[in-house]
Amino acid sequence: MMTGNKLAAGLLALGLALGATGAFAQAAAPQYMNGGIGEGEQDAIKAAAKDYNLHLLFAQNNGEYISDVKLEISDAHGATLLTLPSAGPMTNVRLPPAKYKVAATYKGQTKEQQVTVSEGKTSNLSWRWDGAGK
């Protein structure tokens, strides 16, 4: 019969062993770069764009960039891979090749787009909102 301490030690060892085998491993969040307020940030994001395969842009209908966009990227099974509470105006993301749903919410209005990220190619998505500055 195991005592409480031996049982706890055994369960801890089992948990560590399972964790080491990846039984509880989760996929790492996608790498991203977000910003673009001001020319300096815009230049930095544009310069780094080659390192990312999904480029997102958020603006008003008049072309004025906006930020404070809630961004959510989900895989084809609906699992959320990335959530940013305040994205924009430019966001670059590195994702493995697959199909994704990208939802952007600004001032309570959500817009969704589907995108297929392919090996060696860049995908560009943009959103525009009416009266976003009001």
mmCIF file with all atom_site columns, C-alpha atoms in Angstrom:
data_model
loop_
_atom_site.group_PDB
_atom_site.id
_atom_site.type_symbol
_atom_site.label_atom_id
_atom_site.label_alt_id
_atom_site.label_comp_id
_atom_site.label_asym_id
_atom_site.label_entity_id
_atom_site.label_seq_id
_atom_site.pdbx_PDB_ins_code
_atom_site.Cartn_x
_atom_site.Cartn_y
_atom_site.Cartn_z
_atom_site.occupancy
_atom_site.B_iso_or_equiv
_atom_site.pdbx_formal_charge
_atom_site.auth_seq_id
_atom_site.auth_comp_id
_atom_site.auth_asym_id
_atom_site.auth_atom_id
_atom_site.pdbx_PDB_model_num
ATOM 1   C CA . MET A 1 1   ? 0.000   0.000  0.000   1.00 0.00 ? 1   MET A CA 1
ATOM 2   C CA . MET A 1 2   ? 1.292   3.465  -0.921  1.00 0.00 ? 2   MET A CA 1
ATOM 3   C CA . THR A 1 3   ? 1.373   6.226  1.593   1.00 0.00 ? 3   THR A CA 1
ATOM 4   C CA . GLY A 1 4   ? 0.076   9.667  0.699   1.00 0.00 ? 4   GLY A CA 1
ATOM 5   C CA . ASN A 1 5   ? 3.591   11.011 0.083   1.00 0.00 ? 5   ASN A CA 1
ATOM 6   C CA . LYS A 1 6   ? 4.615   8.055  -2.085  1.00 0.00 ? 6   LYS A CA 1
ATOM 7   C CA . LEU A 1 7   ? 1.355   8.263  -4.034  1.00 0.00 ? 7   LEU A CA 1
ATOM 8   C CA . ALA A 1 8   ? 1.806   11.992 -4.590  1.00 0.00 ? 8   ALA A CA 1
ATOM 9   C CA . ALA A 1 9   ? 5.418   11.470 -5.688  1.00 0.00 ? 9   ALA A CA 1
ATOM 10  C CA . GLY A 1 10  ? 4.326   8.714  -8.080  1.00 0.00 ? 10  GLY A CA 1
ATOM 11  C CA . LEU A 1 11  ? 1.587   10.875 -9.598  1.00 0.00 ? 11  LEU A CA 1
ATOM 12  C CA . LEU A 1 12  ? 4.020   13.765 -9.970  1.00 0.00 ? 12  LEU A CA 1
ATOM 13  C CA . ALA A 1 13  ? 6.535   11.508 -11.747 1.00 0.00 ? 13  ALA A CA 1
ATOM 14  C CA . LEU A 1 14  ? 3.785   10.197 -14.035 1.00 0.00 ? 14  LEU A CA 1
ATOM 15  C CA . GLY A 1 15  ? 2.668   13.732 -14.848 1.00 0.00 ? 15  GLY A CA 1
ATOM 16  C CA . LEU A 1 16  ? 6.229   14.788 -15.654 1.00 0.00 ? 16  LEU A CA 1
ATOM 17  C CA . ALA A 1 17  ? 6.726   11.713 -17.841 1.00 0.00 ? 17  ALA A CA 1
ATOM 18  C CA . LEU A 1 18  ? 3.517   12.380 -19.768 1.00 0.00 ? 18  LEU A CA 1
ATOM 19  C CA . GLY A 1 19  ? 4.502   16.004 -20.219 1.00 0.00 ? 19  GLY A CA 1
ATOM 20  C CA . ALA A 1 20  ? 7.900   14.941 -21.532 1.00 0.00 ? 20  ALA A CA 1
ATOM 21  C CA . THR A 1 21  ? 6.286   12.681 -24.142 1.00 0.00 ? 21  THR A CA 1
ATOM 22  C CA . GLY A 1 22  ? 4.145   15.522 -25.403 1.00 0.00 ? 22  GLY A CA 1
ATOM 23  C CA . ALA A 1 23  ? 0.869   13.996 -24.255 1.00 0.00 ? 23  ALA A CA 1
ATOM 24  C CA . PHE A 1 24  ? -0.152  17.389 -22.932 1.00 0.00 ? 24  PHE A CA 1
ATOM 25  C CA . ALA A 1 25  ? 1.826   19.513 -25.379 1.00 0.00 ? 25  ALA A CA 1
ATOM 26  C CA . GLN A 1 26  ? 0.039   22.402 -27.028 1.00 0.00 ? 26  GLN A CA 1
ATOM 27  C CA . ALA A 1 27  ? 0.961   24.075 -30.281 1.00 0.00 ? 27  ALA A CA 1
ATOM 28  C CA . ALA A 1 28  ? 2.892   27.284 -29.849 1.00 0.00 ? 28  ALA A CA 1
ATOM 29  C CA . ALA A 1 29  ? 1.029   30.490 -30.597 1.00 0.00 ? 29  ALA A CA 1
ATOM 30  C CA . PRO A 1 30  ? 1.801   31.933 -34.026 1.00 0.00 ? 30  PRO A CA 1
ATOM 31  C CA . GLN A 1 31  ? 4.513   34.572 -34.176 1.00 0.00 ? 31  GLN A CA 1
ATOM 32  C CA . TYR A 1 32  ? 3.286   38.019 -35.101 1.00 0.00 ? 32  TYR A CA 1
ATOM 33  C CA . MET A 1 33  ? 4.276   41.660 -35.411 1.00 0.00 ? 33  MET A CA 1
ATOM 34  C CA . ASN A 1 34  ? 1.660   44.328 -34.750 1.00 0.00 ? 34  ASN A CA 1
ATOM 35  C CA . GLY A 1 35  ? 1.657   48.122 -34.975 1.00 0.00 ? 35  GLY A CA 1
ATOM 36  C CA . GLY A 1 36  ? 1.995   50.726 -37.663 1.00 0.00 ? 36  GLY A CA 1
ATOM 37  C CA . ILE A 1 37  ? 1.023   53.916 -35.860 1.00 0.00 ? 37  ILE A CA 1
ATOM 38  C CA . GLY A 1 38  ? 3.411   56.464 -37.289 1.00 0.00 ? 38  GLY A CA 1
ATOM 39  C CA . GLU A 1 39  ? 5.860   56.203 -40.160 1.00 0.00 ? 39  GLU A CA 1
ATOM 40  C CA . GLY A 1 40  ? 8.621   54.613 -38.074 1.00 0.00 ? 40  GLY A CA 1
ATOM 41  C CA . GLU A 1 41  ? 6.449   51.670 -37.030 1.00 0.00 ? 41  GLU A CA 1
ATOM 42  C CA . GLN A 1 42  ? 5.044   51.322 -40.544 1.00 0.00 ? 42  GLN A CA 1
ATOM 43  C CA . ASP A 1 43  ? 8.562   51.172 -41.985 1.00 0.00 ? 43  ASP A CA 1
ATOM 44  C CA . ALA A 1 44  ? 9.607   48.534 -39.427 1.00 0.00 ? 44  ALA A CA 1
ATOM 45  C CA . ILE A 1 45  ? 6.573   46.343 -40.128 1.00 0.00 ? 45  ILE A CA 1
ATOM 46  C CA . LYS A 1 46  ? 7.035   46.653 -43.888 1.00 0.00 ? 46  LYS A CA 1
ATOM 47  C CA . ALA A 1 47  ? 10.745  45.790 -43.573 1.00 0.00 ? 47  ALA A CA 1
ATOM 48  C CA . ALA A 1 48  ? 9.951   42.659 -41.532 1.00 0.00 ? 48  ALA A CA 1
ATOM 49  C CA . ALA A 1 49  ? 7.034   41.582 -43.749 1.00 0.00 ? 49  ALA A CA 1
ATOM 50  C CA . LYS A 1 50  ? 9.187   39.078 -45.649 1.00 0.00 ? 50  LYS A CA 1
ATOM 51  C CA . ASP A 1 51  ? 9.425   36.988 -42.457 1.00 0.00 ? 51  ASP A CA 1
ATOM 52  C CA . TYR A 1 52  ? 5.633   36.547 -42.214 1.00 0.00 ? 52  TYR A CA 1
ATOM 53  C CA . ASN A 1 53  ? 3.181   34.833 -44.562 1.00 0.00 ? 53  ASN A CA 1
ATOM 54  C CA . LEU A 1 54  ? -0.048  36.607 -43.578 1.00 0.00 ? 54  LEU A CA 1
ATOM 55  C CA . HIS A 1 55  ? -0.314  40.403 -43.747 1.00 0.00 ? 55  HIS A CA 1
ATOM 56  C CA . LEU A 1 56  ? -3.381  42.170 -42.321 1.00 0.00 ? 56  LEU A CA 1
ATOM 57  C CA . LEU A 1 57  ? -4.401  45.817 -42.699 1.00 0.00 ? 57  LEU A CA 1
ATOM 58  C CA . PHE A 1 58  ? -7.225  47.683 -40.922 1.00 0.00 ? 58  PHE A CA 1
ATOM 59  C CA . ALA A 1 59  ? -8.582  51.020 -42.183 1.00 0.00 ? 59  ALA A CA 1
ATOM 60  C CA . GLN A 1 60  ? -11.590 53.260 -42.594 1.00 0.00 ? 60  GLN A CA 1
ATOM 61  C CA . ASN A 1 61  ? -13.277 53.487 -45.991 1.00 0.00 ? 61  ASN A CA 1
ATOM 62  C CA . ASN A 1 62  ? -11.420 56.769 -46.577 1.00 0.00 ? 62  ASN A CA 1
ATOM 63  C CA . GLY A 1 63  ? -8.108  54.886 -46.231 1.00 0.00 ? 63  GLY A CA 1
ATOM 64  C CA . GLU A 1 64  ? -7.200  56.218 -42.791 1.00 0.00 ? 64  GLU A CA 1
ATOM 65  C CA . TYR A 1 65  ? -5.537  53.464 -40.753 1.00 0.00 ? 65  TYR A CA 1
ATOM 66  C CA . ILE A 1 66  ? -7.190  52.295 -37.529 1.00 0.00 ? 66  ILE A CA 1
ATOM 67  C CA . SER A 1 67  ? -6.011  50.365 -34.492 1.00 0.00 ? 67  SER A CA 1
ATOM 68  C CA . ASP A 1 68  ? -7.785  48.908 -31.453 1.00 0.00 ? 68  ASP A CA 1
ATOM 69  C CA . VAL A 1 69  ? -9.163  46.093 -33.601 1.00 0.00 ? 69  VAL A CA 1
ATOM 70  C CA . LYS A 1 70  ? -9.849  42.806 -31.812 1.00 0.00 ? 70  LYS A CA 1
ATOM 71  C CA . LEU A 1 71  ? -8.255  40.117 -33.959 1.00 0.00 ? 71  LEU A CA 1
ATOM 72  C CA . GLU A 1 72  ? -8.931  36.398 -33.746 1.00 0.00 ? 72  GLU A CA 1
ATOM 73  C CA . ILE A 1 73  ? -7.428  33.721 -35.985 1.00 0.00 ? 73  ILE A CA 1
ATOM 74  C CA . SER A 1 74  ? -8.932  30.223 -35.908 1.00 0.00 ? 74  SER A CA 1
ATOM 75  C CA . ASP A 1 75  ? -8.033  27.021 -37.705 1.00 0.00 ? 75  ASP A CA 1
ATOM 76  C CA . ALA A 1 76  ? -10.386 25.004 -39.932 1.00 0.00 ? 76  ALA A CA 1
ATOM 77  C CA . HIS A 1 77  ? -11.682 23.127 -36.863 1.00 0.00 ? 77  HIS A CA 1
ATOM 78  C CA . GLY A 1 78  ? -12.617 26.342 -35.047 1.00 0.00 ? 78  GLY A CA 1
ATOM 79  C CA . ALA A 1 79  ? -9.756  26.266 -32.539 1.00 0.00 ? 79  ALA A CA 1
ATOM 80  C CA . THR A 1 80  ? -8.525  29.776 -31.739 1.00 0.00 ? 80  THR A CA 1
ATOM 81  C CA . LEU A 1 81  ? -4.812  30.084 -32.488 1.00 0.00 ? 81  LEU A CA 1
ATOM 82  C CA . LEU A 1 82  ? -4.250  33.795 -31.876 1.00 0.00 ? 82  LEU A CA 1
ATOM 83  C CA . THR A 1 83  ? -6.235  36.535 -30.170 1.00 0.00 ? 83  THR A CA 1
ATOM 84  C CA . LEU A 1 84  ? -5.049  40.133 -30.041 1.00 0.00 ? 84  LEU A CA 1
ATOM 85  C CA . PRO A 1 85  ? -7.281  42.528 -28.101 1.00 0.00 ? 85  PRO A CA 1
ATOM 86  C CA . SER A 1 86  ? -5.838  45.606 -29.829 1.00 0.00 ? 86  SER A CA 1
ATOM 87  C CA . ALA A 1 87  ? -4.431  44.930 -33.296 1.00 0.00 ? 87  ALA A CA 1
ATOM 88  C CA . GLY A 1 88  ? -3.667  47.255 -36.146 1.00 0.00 ? 88  GLY A CA 1
ATOM 89  C CA . PRO A 1 89  ? -3.351  49.091 -38.214 1.00 0.00 ? 89  PRO A CA 1
ATOM 90  C CA . MET A 1 90  ? -0.852  46.529 -39.577 1.00 0.00 ? 90  MET A CA 1
ATOM 91  C CA . THR A 1 91  ? -0.407  42.981 -38.331 1.00 0.00 ? 91  THR A CA 1
ATOM 92  C CA . ASN A 1 92  ? 1.928   40.361 -39.778 1.00 0.00 ? 92  ASN A CA 1
ATOM 93  C CA . VAL A 1 93  ? 1.508   36.720 -38.729 1.00 0.00 ? 93  VAL A CA 1
ATOM 94  C CA . ARG A 1 94  ? 3.523   33.566 -39.414 1.00 0.00 ? 94  ARG A CA 1
ATOM 95  C CA . LEU A 1 95  ? 1.278   30.503 -39.776 1.00 0.00 ? 95  LEU A CA 1
ATOM 96  C CA . PRO A 1 96  ? 1.776   26.963 -41.066 1.00 0.00 ? 96  PRO A CA 1
ATOM 97  C CA . PRO A 1 97  ? 0.134   26.189 -44.427 1.00 0.00 ? 97  PRO A CA 1
ATOM 98  C CA . ALA A 1 98  ? -3.601  25.580 -43.862 1.00 0.00 ? 98  ALA A CA 1
ATOM 99  C CA . LYS A 1 99  ? -7.019  27.220 -44.069 1.00 0.00 ? 99  LYS A CA 1
ATOM 100 C CA . TYR A 1 100 ? -7.926  29.821 -41.444 1.00 0.00 ? 100 TYR A CA 1
ATOM 101 C CA . LYS A 1 101 ? -10.779 32.089 -40.406 1.00 0.00 ? 101 LYS A CA 1
ATOM 102 C CA . VAL A 1 102 ? -9.691  35.613 -39.498 1.00 0.00 ? 102 VAL A CA 1
ATOM 103 C CA . ALA A 1 103 ? -12.191 37.728 -37.552 1.00 0.00 ? 103 ALA A CA 1
ATOM 104 C CA . ALA A 1 104 ? -11.656 41.439 -36.931 1.00 0.00 ? 104 ALA A CA 1
ATOM 105 C CA . THR A 1 105 ? -13.918 43.457 -34.620 1.00 0.00 ? 105 THR A CA 1
ATOM 106 C CA . TYR A 1 106 ? -13.889 47.243 -34.471 1.00 0.00 ? 106 TYR A CA 1
ATOM 107 C CA . LYS A 1 107 ? -16.372 49.291 -32.450 1.00 0.00 ? 107 LYS A CA 1
ATOM 108 C CA . GLY A 1 108 ? -18.681 46.283 -32.126 1.00 0.00 ? 108 GLY A CA 1
ATOM 109 C CA . GLN A 1 109 ? -18.733 45.390 -35.826 1.00 0.00 ? 109 GLN A CA 1
ATOM 110 C CA . THR A 1 110 ? -17.166 42.010 -36.668 1.00 0.00 ? 110 THR A CA 1
ATOM 111 C CA . LYS A 1 111 ? -16.002 41.126 -40.159 1.00 0.00 ? 111 LYS A CA 1
ATOM 112 C CA . GLU A 1 112 ? -14.673 37.681 -41.075 1.00 0.00 ? 112 GLU A CA 1
ATOM 113 C CA . GLN A 1 113 ? -12.539 36.440 -43.939 1.00 0.00 ? 113 GLN A CA 1
ATOM 114 C CA . GLN A 1 114 ? -11.280 32.991 -44.878 1.00 0.00 ? 114 GLN A CA 1
ATOM 115 C CA . VAL A 1 115 ? -7.689  32.574 -46.018 1.00 0.00 ? 115 VAL A CA 1
ATOM 116 C CA . THR A 1 116 ? -5.566  29.696 -47.242 1.00 0.00 ? 116 THR A CA 1
ATOM 117 C CA . VAL A 1 117 ? -1.927  30.057 -46.276 1.00 0.00 ? 117 VAL A CA 1
ATOM 118 C CA . SER A 1 118 ? 0.311   28.231 -48.759 1.00 0.00 ? 118 SER A CA 1
ATOM 119 C CA . GLU A 1 119 ? 3.956   27.200 -48.507 1.00 0.00 ? 119 GLU A CA 1
ATOM 120 C CA . GLY A 1 120 ? 6.270   29.890 -49.876 1.00 0.00 ? 120 GLY A CA 1
ATOM 121 C CA . LYS A 1 121 ? 3.479   32.395 -50.579 1.00 0.00 ? 121 LYS A CA 1
ATOM 122 C CA . THR A 1 122 ? 2.196   35.506 -48.835 1.00 0.00 ? 122 THR A CA 1
ATOM 123 C CA . SER A 1 123 ? -1.494  36.156 -48.195 1.00 0.00 ? 123 SER A CA 1
ATOM 124 C CA . ASN A 1 124 ? -2.814  39.694 -47.751 1.00 0.00 ? 124 ASN A CA 1
ATOM 125 C CA . LEU A 1 125 ? -6.133  40.583 -46.119 1.00 0.00 ? 125 LEU A CA 1
ATOM 126 C CA . SER A 1 126 ? -7.593  44.013 -45.463 1.00 0.00 ? 126 SER A CA 1
ATOM 127 C CA . TRP A 1 127 ? -10.673 45.293 -43.700 1.00 0.00 ? 127 TRP A CA 1
ATOM 128 C CA . ARG A 1 128 ? -12.434 48.641 -44.027 1.00 0.00 ? 128 ARG A CA 1
ATOM 129 C CA . TRP A 1 129 ? -15.104 50.057 -41.771 1.00 0.00 ? 129 TRP A CA 1
ATOM 130 C CA . ASP A 1 130 ? -17.675 52.777 -42.486 1.00 0.00 ? 130 ASP A CA 1
ATOM 131 C CA . GLY A 1 131 ? -17.494 55.757 -40.155 1.00 0.00 ? 131 GLY A CA 1
ATOM 132 C CA . ALA A 1 132 ? -14.851 54.098 -38.035 1.00 0.00 ? 132 ALA A CA 1
ATOM 133 C CA . GLY A 1 133 ? -13.676 57.422 -36.684 1.00 0.00 ? 133 GLY A CA 1
ATOM 134 C CA . LYS A 1 134 ? -17.096 58.449 -35.347 1.00 0.00 ? 134 LYS A CA 1
#
